[in-house]
Tab-separated table of C-alpha atoms in Angstrom:
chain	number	residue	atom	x	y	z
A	1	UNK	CA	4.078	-29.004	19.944
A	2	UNK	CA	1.259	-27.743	21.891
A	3	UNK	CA	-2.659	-28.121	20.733
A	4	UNK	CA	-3.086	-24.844	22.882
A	5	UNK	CA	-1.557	-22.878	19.799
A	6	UNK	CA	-4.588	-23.906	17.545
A	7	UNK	CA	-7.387	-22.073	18.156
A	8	UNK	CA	-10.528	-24.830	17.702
A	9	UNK	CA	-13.811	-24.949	19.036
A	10	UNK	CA	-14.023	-26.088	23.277
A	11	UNK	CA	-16.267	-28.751	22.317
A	12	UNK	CA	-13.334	-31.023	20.761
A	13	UNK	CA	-11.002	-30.523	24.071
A	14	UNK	CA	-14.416	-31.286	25.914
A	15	UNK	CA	-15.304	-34.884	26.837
A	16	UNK	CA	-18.567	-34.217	27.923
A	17	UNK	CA	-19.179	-32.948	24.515
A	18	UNK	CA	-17.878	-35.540	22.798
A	19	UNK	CA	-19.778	-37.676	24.157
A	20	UNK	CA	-22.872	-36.126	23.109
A	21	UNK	CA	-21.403	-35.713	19.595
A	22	UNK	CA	-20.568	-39.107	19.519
A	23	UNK	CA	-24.539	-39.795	20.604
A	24	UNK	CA	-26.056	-37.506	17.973
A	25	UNK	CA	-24.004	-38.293	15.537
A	26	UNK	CA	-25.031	-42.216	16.037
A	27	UNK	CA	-28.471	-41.728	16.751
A	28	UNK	CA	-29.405	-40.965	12.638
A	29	UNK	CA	-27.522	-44.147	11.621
A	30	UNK	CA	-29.542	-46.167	14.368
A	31	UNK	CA	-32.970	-45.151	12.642
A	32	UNK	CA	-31.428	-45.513	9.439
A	33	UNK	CA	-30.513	-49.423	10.123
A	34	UNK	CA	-33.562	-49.931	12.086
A	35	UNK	CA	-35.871	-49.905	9.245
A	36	UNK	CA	-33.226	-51.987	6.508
A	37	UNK	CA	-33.429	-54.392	9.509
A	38	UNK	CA	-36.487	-54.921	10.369
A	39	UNK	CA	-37.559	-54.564	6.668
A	40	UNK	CA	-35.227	-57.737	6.801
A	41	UNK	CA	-37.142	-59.467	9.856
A	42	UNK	CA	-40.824	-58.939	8.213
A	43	UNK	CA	-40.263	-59.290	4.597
A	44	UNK	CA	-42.145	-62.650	4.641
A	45	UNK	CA	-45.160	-60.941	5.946
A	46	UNK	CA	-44.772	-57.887	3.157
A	47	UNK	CA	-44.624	-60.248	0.602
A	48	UNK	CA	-47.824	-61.636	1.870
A	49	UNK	CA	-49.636	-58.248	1.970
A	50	UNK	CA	-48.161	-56.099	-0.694
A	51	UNK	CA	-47.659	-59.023	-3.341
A	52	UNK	CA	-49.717	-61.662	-5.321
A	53	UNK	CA	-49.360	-64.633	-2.972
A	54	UNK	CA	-50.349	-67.413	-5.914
A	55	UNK	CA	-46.399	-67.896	-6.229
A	56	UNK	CA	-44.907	-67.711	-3.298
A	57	UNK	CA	-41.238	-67.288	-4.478
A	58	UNK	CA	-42.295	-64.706	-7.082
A	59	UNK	CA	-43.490	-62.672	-4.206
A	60	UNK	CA	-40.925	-63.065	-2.056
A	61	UNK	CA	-38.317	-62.889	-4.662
A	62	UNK	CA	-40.702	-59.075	-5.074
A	63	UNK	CA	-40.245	-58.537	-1.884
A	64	UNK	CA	-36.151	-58.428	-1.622
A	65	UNK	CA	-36.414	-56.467	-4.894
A	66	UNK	CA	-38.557	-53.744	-3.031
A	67	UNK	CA	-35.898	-54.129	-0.940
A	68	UNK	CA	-32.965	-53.458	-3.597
A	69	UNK	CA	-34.365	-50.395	-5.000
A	70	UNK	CA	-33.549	-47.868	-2.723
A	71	UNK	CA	-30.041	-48.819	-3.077
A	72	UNK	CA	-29.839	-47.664	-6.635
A	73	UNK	CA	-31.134	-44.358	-5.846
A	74	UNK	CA	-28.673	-43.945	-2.884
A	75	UNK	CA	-25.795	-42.844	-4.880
A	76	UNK	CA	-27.762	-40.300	-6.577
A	77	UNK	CA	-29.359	-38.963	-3.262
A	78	UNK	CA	-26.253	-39.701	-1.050
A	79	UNK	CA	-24.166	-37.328	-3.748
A	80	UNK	CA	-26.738	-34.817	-3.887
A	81	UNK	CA	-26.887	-34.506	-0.183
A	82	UNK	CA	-23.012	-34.917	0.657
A	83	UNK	CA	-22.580	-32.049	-2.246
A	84	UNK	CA	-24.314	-30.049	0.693
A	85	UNK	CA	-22.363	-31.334	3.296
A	86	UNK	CA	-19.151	-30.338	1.940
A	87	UNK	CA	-20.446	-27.304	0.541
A	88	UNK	CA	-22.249	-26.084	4.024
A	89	UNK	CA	-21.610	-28.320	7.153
A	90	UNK	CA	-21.541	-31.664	7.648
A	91	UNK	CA	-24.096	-31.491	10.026
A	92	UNK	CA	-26.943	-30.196	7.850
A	93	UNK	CA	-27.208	-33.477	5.931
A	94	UNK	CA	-27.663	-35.205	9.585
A	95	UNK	CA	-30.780	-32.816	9.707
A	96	UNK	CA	-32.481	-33.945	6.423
A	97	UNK	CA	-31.704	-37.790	6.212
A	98	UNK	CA	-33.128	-38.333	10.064
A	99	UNK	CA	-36.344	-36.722	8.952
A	100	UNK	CA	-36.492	-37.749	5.606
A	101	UNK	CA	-36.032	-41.351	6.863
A	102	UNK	CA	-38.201	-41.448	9.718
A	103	UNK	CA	-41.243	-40.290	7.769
A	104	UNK	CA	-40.521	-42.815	4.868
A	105	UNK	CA	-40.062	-45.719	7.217
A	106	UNK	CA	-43.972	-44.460	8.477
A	107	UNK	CA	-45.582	-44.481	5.362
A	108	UNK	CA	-44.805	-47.971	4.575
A	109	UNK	CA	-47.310	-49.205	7.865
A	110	UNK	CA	-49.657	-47.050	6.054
A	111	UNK	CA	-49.765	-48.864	2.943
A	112	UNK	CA	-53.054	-50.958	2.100
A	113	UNK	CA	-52.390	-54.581	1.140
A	114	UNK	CA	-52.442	-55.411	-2.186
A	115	UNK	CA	-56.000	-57.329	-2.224
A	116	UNK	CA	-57.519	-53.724	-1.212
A	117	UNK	CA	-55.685	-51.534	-3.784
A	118	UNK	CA	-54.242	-53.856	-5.794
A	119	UNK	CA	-50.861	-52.689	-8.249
A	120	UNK	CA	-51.233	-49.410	-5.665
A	121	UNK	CA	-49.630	-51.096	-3.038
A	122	UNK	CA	-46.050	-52.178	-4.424
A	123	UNK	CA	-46.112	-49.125	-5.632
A	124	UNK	CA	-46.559	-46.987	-2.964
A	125	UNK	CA	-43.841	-49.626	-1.303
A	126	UNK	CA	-41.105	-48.629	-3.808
A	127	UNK	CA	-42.027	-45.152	-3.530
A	128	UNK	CA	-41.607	-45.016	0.325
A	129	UNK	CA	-38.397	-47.374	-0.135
A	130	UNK	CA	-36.692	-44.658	-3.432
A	131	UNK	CA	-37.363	-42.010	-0.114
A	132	UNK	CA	-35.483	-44.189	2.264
A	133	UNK	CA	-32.591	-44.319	-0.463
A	134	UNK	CA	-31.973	-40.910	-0.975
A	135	UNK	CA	-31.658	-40.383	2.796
A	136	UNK	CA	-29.613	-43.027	4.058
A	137	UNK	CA	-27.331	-42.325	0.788
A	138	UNK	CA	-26.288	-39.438	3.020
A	139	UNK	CA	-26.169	-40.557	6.090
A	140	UNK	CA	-23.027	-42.881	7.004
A	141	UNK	CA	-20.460	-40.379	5.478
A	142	UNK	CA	-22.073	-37.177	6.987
A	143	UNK	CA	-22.012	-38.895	10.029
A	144	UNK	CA	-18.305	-40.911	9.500
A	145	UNK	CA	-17.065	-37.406	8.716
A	146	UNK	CA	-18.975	-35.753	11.433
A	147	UNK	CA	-17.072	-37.748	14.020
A	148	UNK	CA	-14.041	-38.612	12.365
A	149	UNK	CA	-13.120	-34.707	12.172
A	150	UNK	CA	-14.225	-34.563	15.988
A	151	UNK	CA	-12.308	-37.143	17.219
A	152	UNK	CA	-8.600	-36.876	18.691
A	153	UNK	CA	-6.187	-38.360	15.773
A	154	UNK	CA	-5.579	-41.333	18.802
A	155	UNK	CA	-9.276	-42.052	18.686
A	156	UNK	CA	-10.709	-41.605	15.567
A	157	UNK	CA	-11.306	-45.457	15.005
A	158	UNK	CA	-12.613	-45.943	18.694
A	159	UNK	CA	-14.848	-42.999	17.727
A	160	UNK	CA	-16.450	-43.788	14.486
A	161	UNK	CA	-16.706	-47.193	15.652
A	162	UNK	CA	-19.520	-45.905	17.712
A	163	UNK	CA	-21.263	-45.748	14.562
A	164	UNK	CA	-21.190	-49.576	13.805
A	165	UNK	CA	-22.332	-49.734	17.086
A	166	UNK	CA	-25.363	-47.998	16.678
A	167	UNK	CA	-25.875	-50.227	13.385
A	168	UNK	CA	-26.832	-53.558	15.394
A	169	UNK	CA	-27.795	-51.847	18.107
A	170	UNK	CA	-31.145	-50.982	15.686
A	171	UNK	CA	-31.274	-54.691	14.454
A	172	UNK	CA	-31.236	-55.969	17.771
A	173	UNK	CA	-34.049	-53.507	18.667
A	174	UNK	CA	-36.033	-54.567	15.406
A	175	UNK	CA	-35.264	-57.768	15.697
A	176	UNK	CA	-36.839	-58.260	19.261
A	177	UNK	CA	-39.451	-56.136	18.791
A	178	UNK	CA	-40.555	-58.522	15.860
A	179	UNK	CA	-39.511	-61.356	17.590
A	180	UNK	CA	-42.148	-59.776	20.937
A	181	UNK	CA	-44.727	-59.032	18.018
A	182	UNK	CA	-44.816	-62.701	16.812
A	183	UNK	CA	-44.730	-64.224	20.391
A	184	UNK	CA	-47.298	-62.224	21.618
A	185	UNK	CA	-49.679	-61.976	18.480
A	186	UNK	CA	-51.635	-64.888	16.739
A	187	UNK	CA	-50.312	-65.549	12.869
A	188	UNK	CA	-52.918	-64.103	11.054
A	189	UNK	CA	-52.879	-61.068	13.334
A	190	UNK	CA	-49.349	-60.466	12.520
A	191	UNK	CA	-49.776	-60.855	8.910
A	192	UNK	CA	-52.742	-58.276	9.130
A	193	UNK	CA	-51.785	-55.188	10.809
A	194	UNK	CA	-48.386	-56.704	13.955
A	195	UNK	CA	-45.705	-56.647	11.273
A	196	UNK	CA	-46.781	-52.507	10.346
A	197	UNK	CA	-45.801	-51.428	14.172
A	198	UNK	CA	-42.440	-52.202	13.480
A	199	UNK	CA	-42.200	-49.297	10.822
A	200	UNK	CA	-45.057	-47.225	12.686
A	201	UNK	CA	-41.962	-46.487	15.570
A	202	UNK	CA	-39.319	-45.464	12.965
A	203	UNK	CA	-41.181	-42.262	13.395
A	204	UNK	CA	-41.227	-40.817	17.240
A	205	UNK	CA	-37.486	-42.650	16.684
A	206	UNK	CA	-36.853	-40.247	13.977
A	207	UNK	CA	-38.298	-37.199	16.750
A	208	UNK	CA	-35.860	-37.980	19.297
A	209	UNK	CA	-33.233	-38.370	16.576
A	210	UNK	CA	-33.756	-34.786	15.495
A	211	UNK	CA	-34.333	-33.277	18.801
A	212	UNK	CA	-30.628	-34.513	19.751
A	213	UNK	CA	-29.266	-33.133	17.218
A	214	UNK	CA	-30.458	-29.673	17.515
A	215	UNK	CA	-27.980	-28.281	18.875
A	216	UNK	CA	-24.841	-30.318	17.120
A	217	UNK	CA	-22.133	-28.001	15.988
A	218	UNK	CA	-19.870	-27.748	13.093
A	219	UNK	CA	-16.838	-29.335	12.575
A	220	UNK	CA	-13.589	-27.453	13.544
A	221	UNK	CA	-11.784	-28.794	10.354
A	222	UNK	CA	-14.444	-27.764	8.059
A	223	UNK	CA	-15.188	-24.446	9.615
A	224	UNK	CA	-11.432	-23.821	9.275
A	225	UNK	CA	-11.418	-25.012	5.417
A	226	UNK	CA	-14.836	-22.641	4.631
A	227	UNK	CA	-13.454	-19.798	6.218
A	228	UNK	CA	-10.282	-20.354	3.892
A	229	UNK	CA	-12.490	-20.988	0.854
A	230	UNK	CA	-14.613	-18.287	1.409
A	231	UNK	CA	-10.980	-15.956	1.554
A	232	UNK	CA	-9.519	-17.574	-1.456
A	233	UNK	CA	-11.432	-19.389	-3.966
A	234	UNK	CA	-14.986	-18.765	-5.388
A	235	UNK	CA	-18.474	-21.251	-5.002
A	236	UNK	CA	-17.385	-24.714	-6.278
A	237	UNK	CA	-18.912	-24.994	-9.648
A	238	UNK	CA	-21.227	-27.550	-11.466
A	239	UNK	CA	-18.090	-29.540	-12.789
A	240	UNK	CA	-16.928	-30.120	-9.044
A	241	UNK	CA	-18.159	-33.496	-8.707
A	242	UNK	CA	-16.847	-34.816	-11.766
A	243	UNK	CA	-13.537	-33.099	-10.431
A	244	UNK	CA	-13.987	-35.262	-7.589
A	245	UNK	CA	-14.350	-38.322	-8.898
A	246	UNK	CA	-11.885	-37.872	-11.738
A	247	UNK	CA	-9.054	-37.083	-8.721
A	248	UNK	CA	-10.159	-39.186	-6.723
A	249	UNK	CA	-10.820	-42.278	-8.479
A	250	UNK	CA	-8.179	-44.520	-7.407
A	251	UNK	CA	-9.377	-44.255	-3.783
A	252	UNK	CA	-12.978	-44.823	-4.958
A	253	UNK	CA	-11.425	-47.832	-6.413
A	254	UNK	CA	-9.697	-49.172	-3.442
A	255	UNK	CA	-12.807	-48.638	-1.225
A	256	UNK	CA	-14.848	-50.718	-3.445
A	257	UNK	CA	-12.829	-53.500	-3.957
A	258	UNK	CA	-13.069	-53.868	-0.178
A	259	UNK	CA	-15.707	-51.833	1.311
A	260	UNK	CA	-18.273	-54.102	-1.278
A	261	UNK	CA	-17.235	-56.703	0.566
A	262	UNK	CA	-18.347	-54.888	3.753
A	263	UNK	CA	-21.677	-54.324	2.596
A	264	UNK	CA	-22.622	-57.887	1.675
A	265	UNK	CA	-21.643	-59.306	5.015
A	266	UNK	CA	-23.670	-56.478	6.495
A	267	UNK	CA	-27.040	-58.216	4.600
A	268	UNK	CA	-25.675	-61.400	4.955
A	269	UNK	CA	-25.573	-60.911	8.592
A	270	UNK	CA	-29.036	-58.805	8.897
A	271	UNK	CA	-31.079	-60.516	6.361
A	272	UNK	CA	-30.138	-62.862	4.413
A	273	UNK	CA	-29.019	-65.792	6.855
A	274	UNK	CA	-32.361	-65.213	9.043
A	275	UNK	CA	-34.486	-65.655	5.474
A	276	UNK	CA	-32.220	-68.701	5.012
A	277	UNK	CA	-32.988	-70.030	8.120
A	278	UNK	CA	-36.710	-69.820	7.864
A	279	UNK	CA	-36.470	-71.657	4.564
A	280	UNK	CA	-34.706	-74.733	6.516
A	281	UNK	CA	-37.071	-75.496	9.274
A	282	UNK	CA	-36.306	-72.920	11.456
A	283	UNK	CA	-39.414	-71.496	13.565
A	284	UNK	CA	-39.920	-67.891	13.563
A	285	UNK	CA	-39.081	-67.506	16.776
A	286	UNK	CA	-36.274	-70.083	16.914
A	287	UNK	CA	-34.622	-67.363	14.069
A	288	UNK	CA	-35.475	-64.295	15.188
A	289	UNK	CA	-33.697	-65.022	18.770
A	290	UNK	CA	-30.628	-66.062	16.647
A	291	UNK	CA	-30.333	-62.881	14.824
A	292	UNK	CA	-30.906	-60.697	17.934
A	293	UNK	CA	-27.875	-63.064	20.336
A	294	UNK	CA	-26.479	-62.812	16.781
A	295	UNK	CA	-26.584	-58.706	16.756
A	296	UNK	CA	-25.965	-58.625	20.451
A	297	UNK	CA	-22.201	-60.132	20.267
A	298	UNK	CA	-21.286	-57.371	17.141
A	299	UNK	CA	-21.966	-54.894	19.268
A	300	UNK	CA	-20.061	-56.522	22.119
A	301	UNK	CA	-17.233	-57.165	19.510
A	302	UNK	CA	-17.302	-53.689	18.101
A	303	UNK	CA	-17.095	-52.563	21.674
A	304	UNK	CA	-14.270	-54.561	22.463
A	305	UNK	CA	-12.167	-53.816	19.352
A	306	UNK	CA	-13.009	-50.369	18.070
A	307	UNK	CA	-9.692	-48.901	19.486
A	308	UNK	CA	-7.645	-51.359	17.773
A	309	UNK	CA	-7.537	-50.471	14.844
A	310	UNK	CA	-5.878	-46.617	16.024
A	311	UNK	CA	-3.403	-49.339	18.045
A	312	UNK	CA	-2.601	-51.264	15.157
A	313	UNK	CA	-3.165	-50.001	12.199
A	314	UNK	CA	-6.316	-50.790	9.677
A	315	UNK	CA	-4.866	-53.161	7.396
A	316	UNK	CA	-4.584	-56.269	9.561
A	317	UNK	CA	-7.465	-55.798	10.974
A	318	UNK	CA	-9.426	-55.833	7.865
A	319	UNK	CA	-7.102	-58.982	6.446
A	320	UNK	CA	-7.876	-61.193	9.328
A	321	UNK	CA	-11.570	-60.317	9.238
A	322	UNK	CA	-11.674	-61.440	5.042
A	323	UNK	CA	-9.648	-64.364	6.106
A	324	UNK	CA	-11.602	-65.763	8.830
A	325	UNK	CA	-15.152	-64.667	7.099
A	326	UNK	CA	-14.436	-66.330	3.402
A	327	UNK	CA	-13.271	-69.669	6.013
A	328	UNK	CA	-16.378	-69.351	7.530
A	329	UNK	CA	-19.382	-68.485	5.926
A	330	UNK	CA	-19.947	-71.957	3.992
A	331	UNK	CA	-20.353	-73.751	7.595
A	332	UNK	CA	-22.193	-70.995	8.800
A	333	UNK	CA	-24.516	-71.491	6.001
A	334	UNK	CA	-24.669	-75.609	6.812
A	335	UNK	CA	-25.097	-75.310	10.190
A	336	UNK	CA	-27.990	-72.813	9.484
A	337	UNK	CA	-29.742	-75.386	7.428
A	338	UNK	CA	-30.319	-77.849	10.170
A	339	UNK	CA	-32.950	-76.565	11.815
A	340	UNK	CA	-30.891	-77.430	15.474
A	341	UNK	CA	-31.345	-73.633	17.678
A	342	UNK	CA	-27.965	-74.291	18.735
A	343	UNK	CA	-26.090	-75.009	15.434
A	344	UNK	CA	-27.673	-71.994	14.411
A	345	UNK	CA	-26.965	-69.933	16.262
A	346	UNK	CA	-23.467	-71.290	15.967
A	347	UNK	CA	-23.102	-70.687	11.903
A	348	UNK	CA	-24.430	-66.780	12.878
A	349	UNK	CA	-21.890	-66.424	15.663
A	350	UNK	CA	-19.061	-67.972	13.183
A	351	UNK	CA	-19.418	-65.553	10.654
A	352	UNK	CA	-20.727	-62.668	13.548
A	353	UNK	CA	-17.219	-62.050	15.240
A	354	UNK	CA	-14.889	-61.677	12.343
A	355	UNK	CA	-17.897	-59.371	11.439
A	356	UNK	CA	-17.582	-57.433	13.995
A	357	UNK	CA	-13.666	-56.709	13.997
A	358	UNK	CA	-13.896	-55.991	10.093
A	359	UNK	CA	-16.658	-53.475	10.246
A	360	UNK	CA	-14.889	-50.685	11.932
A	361	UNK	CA	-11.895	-50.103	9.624
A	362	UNK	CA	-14.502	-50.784	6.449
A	363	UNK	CA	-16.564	-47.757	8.023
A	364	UNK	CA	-13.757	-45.402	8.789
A	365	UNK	CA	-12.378	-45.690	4.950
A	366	UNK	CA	-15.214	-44.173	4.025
A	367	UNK	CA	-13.961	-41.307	4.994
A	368	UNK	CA	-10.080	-41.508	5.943
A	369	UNK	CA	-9.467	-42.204	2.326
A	370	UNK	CA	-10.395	-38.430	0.608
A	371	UNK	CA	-9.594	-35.451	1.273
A	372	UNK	CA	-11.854	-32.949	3.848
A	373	UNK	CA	-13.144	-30.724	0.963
A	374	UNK	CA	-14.644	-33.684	-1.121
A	375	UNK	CA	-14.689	-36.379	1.363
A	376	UNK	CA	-18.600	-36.408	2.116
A	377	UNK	CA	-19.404	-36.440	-1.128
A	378	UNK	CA	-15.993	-38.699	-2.705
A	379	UNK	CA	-17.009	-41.429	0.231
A	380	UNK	CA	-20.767	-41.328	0.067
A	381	UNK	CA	-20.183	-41.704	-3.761
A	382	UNK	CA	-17.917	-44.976	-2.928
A	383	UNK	CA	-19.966	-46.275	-0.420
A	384	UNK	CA	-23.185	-46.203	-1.411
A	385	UNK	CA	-21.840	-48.129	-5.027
A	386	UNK	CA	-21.190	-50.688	-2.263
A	387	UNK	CA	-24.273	-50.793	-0.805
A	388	UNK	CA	-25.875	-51.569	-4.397
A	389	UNK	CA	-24.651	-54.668	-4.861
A	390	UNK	CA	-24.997	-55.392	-0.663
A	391	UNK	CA	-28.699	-54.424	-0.877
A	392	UNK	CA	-29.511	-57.347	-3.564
A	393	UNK	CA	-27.464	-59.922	-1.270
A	394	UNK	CA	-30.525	-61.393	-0.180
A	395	UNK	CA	-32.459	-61.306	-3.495
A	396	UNK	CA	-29.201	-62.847	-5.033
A	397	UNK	CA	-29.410	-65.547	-2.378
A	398	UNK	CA	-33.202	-66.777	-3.456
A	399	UNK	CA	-32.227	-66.303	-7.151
A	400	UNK	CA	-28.455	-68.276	-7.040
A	401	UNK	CA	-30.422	-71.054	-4.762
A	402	UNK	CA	-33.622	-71.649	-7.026
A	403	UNK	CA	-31.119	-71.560	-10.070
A	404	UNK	CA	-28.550	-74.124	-9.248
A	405	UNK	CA	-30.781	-76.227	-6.622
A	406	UNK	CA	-28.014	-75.967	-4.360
A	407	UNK	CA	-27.940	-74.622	-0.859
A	408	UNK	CA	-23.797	-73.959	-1.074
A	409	UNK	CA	-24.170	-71.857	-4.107
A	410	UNK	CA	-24.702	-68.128	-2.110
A	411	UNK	CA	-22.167	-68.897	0.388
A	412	UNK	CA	-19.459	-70.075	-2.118
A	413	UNK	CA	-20.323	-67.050	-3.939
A	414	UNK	CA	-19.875	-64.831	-0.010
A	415	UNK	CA	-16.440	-66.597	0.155
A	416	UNK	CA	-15.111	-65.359	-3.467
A	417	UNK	CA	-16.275	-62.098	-2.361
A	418	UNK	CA	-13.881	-62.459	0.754
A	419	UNK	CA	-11.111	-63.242	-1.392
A	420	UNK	CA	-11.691	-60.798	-3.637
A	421	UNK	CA	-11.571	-58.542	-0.726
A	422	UNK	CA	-8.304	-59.828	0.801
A	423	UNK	CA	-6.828	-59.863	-2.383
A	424	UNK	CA	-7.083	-56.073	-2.811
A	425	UNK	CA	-6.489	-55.053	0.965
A	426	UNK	CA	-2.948	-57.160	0.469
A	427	UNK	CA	-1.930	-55.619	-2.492
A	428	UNK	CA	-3.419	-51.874	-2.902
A	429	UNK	CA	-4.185	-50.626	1.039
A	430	UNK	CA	-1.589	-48.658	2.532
A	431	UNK	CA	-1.769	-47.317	6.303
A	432	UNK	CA	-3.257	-43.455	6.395
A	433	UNK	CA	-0.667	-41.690	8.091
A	434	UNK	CA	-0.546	-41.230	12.101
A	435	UNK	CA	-3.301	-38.016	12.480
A	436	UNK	CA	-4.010	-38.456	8.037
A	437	UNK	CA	-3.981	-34.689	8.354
A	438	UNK	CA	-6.237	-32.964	5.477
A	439	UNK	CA	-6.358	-29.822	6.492
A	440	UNK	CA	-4.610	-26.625	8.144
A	441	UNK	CA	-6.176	-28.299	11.577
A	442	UNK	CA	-4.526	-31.122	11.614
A	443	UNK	CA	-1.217	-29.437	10.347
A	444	UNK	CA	-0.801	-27.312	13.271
A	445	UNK	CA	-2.142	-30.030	15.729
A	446	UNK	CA	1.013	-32.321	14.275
A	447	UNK	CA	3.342	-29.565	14.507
């Protein structure tokens, strides 16, 4: 009954250490989400510089699919990269998407507008935006794992939570810096070089990142499965990812008919309720503030409820955060077409706190639901499928409104997704178990 009989590394008995795995493994997620949010914040200005601006819904409607691409390439990259991270260490994928990321997010406040190079520059923008894909395709699972197999069976929730945390703690950092930006600089010298310094400091971001984790170390659960792999079983071959999704398809499944849901009320919340805003009468400033008090209360949520979920279980958790999200996002969407601050900031709020409860148990499945030899690459494969149809949330939300005329459209079409949701978290989730032991690890810590 005693953990002293399993011989793991001091780090995971060490609090200290924790900590500062709990910091490093965060920090790559932060610049990760910093430049989808602030991507989010400016993407009326890109479409301005990187777009013909004759129509201005054509180039906006450009914009959010500049935005989309990388999210079709994640799954490709993300599986590539997790294939690694099961193969080697999860914490060599942390190396490569913090770098790969950071110097991405650069290039795009290098680009010329498009009346200097013309067709170059959207280019060059969905170049810099296929790099961003691959990398953050790896990132959330190598860093859900990362933590998850650190964390004390009690605190695994609380733990990875930390990760969500780091999420809006990057779009409240984008967001203000835009907001600063647009206070501070005239329009037209925002449009011509203020909106580029919000991607210019993805890059001494991305040098901190990957100074603090220098020195991360492996985790005990998969240095304990490679040591037994290397003893019994030869490299994984080129059929091992087909293996993986063939056995374990039904959990793929599961994740997406949930975890989808998690990805479009990330968007929702990050993008696509600050461009609605804008387009009803909403000063730039008057919206930005909203998204960052907005951003500010997830993380104070997350905070506040990350442990519950190892005190409760997942599954109510993530049914009351469907319910109360699919009740609220059509008045959150009303009140955010008044133009009133404070009814706006009262739709983002309604539809913020369920956010913030729901996230944590969406983040943790991404990992709790394979197995420790595939699950990098078996959740990075489900989530980032997710993230596809999350990443066009806000073109969807121009396209659905300028097709039907109505303003109810994209949030009646949030709300079915919420349903949907619920639907399968009622019927299909089941509990992991108390410590979901995968491997020999967690075995001998249960016995």
């Amino acid at each position: 009954m005693s953990v002293e009989k399993v011989d793991l590394p001091q780090g995971v008995a060490n609090e200290p250490s924790l900590r500062r795995t709990v910091v490093a493994a965060s920090v790559g997620n932060f610049v990760e989400w910093y430049e989808f949010a602030v991507y989010g914040v400016v993407a009326a200005y890109i479409s301005k510089a990187m777009f013909p601006t004759d129509d201005p819904t054509a180039a906006m409607l450009n914009t959010w699919a500049a935005y989309g691409i990388s999210f079709l390439v994640r799954p490709v990259g993300g599986v590539f990269l997790a294939r690694l991270g099961d193969r080697y260490g999860r914490r060599h994928i942390l190396y490569v998407t913090i770098t790969l990321m950071s110097i991405a997010t650069f290039c795009i406040a290098l680009i010329p507008s498009y009346t200097t190079i013309g067709i170059a520059a959207p280019i060059l923008l969905i170049c810099a935006r296929i790099a961003q894909g691959i990398a953050a395709g790896g990132e959330l699972a190598g860093a859900a794992a990362f933590l998850y197999e650190h964390a004390p069976a009690h605190r695994r929730a609380r733990l990875v939570s930390f990760l969500g945390v780091s999420t809006f703690c990057s779009i409240v950092l984008g967001s203000t810096l835009a907001t600063a930006l647009t206070v501070a600089l005239p329009a037209d010298e925002m449009q011509s070089w203020g909106w580029r310094v919000v991607f210019a400091t993805a890059l001494p971001l991305g040098f901190v990142g990957l100074y603090i984790r220098r020195s991360l170390q492996e985790t005990p659960e998969f240095q304990q499965m490679h040591a037994q792999r290397n003893a019994t079983v030869a490299e994984p071959s080129s059929e091992s990812l087909w293996l993986t999704m063939r056995q374990n398809g039904r959990a793929i499944l599961l994740y997406l008919g949930f975890g989808t849901f998690y990805s479009i009320a990330v968007y929702v919340s990050v993008a696509a309720y600050l461009a609605y805003m804008l387009s009803n009468g909403f000063s730039e400033r008057a919206a930005l503030t909203i998204n960052t008090i907005a951003g500010l209360v997830i993380i104070a949520g997350i905070l506040l409820s990350g442990g519950l979920a190892d005190r409760i279980g997942r599954k109510p958790i993530l049914i009351g955060g469907a319910t109360a999200m699919a009740v609220g996002v059509v008045p959150t969407f009303l009140l955010g077409s008044t133009g009133t601050f404070a009814l706006g900031l009262l739709g983002a709020l309604i539809f913020a706190i369920p956010l913030s409860v729901f996230l944590t148990p969406a983040v943790i499945n991404v990992v709790e639901l394979f197995p420790a030899n595939v699950r990098v690459t078996a959740g990075t494969a489900a989530y980032n499928l997710t993230v596809i149809i999350g990443g066009f949330m806000p073109f969807v939300a121009v396209w659905i409104t300028d097709a039907t005329g109505s303003r109810l459209a994209f949030p009646a079409f949030i709300a079915a997704m919420a349903v949907l949701a619920l639907a399968v978290v009622v019927v299909w989730y089941r509990e992991p178990d108390s410590d979901h032991a995968s491997t020999q690890v967690g075995q001998e810590l249960q016995r």
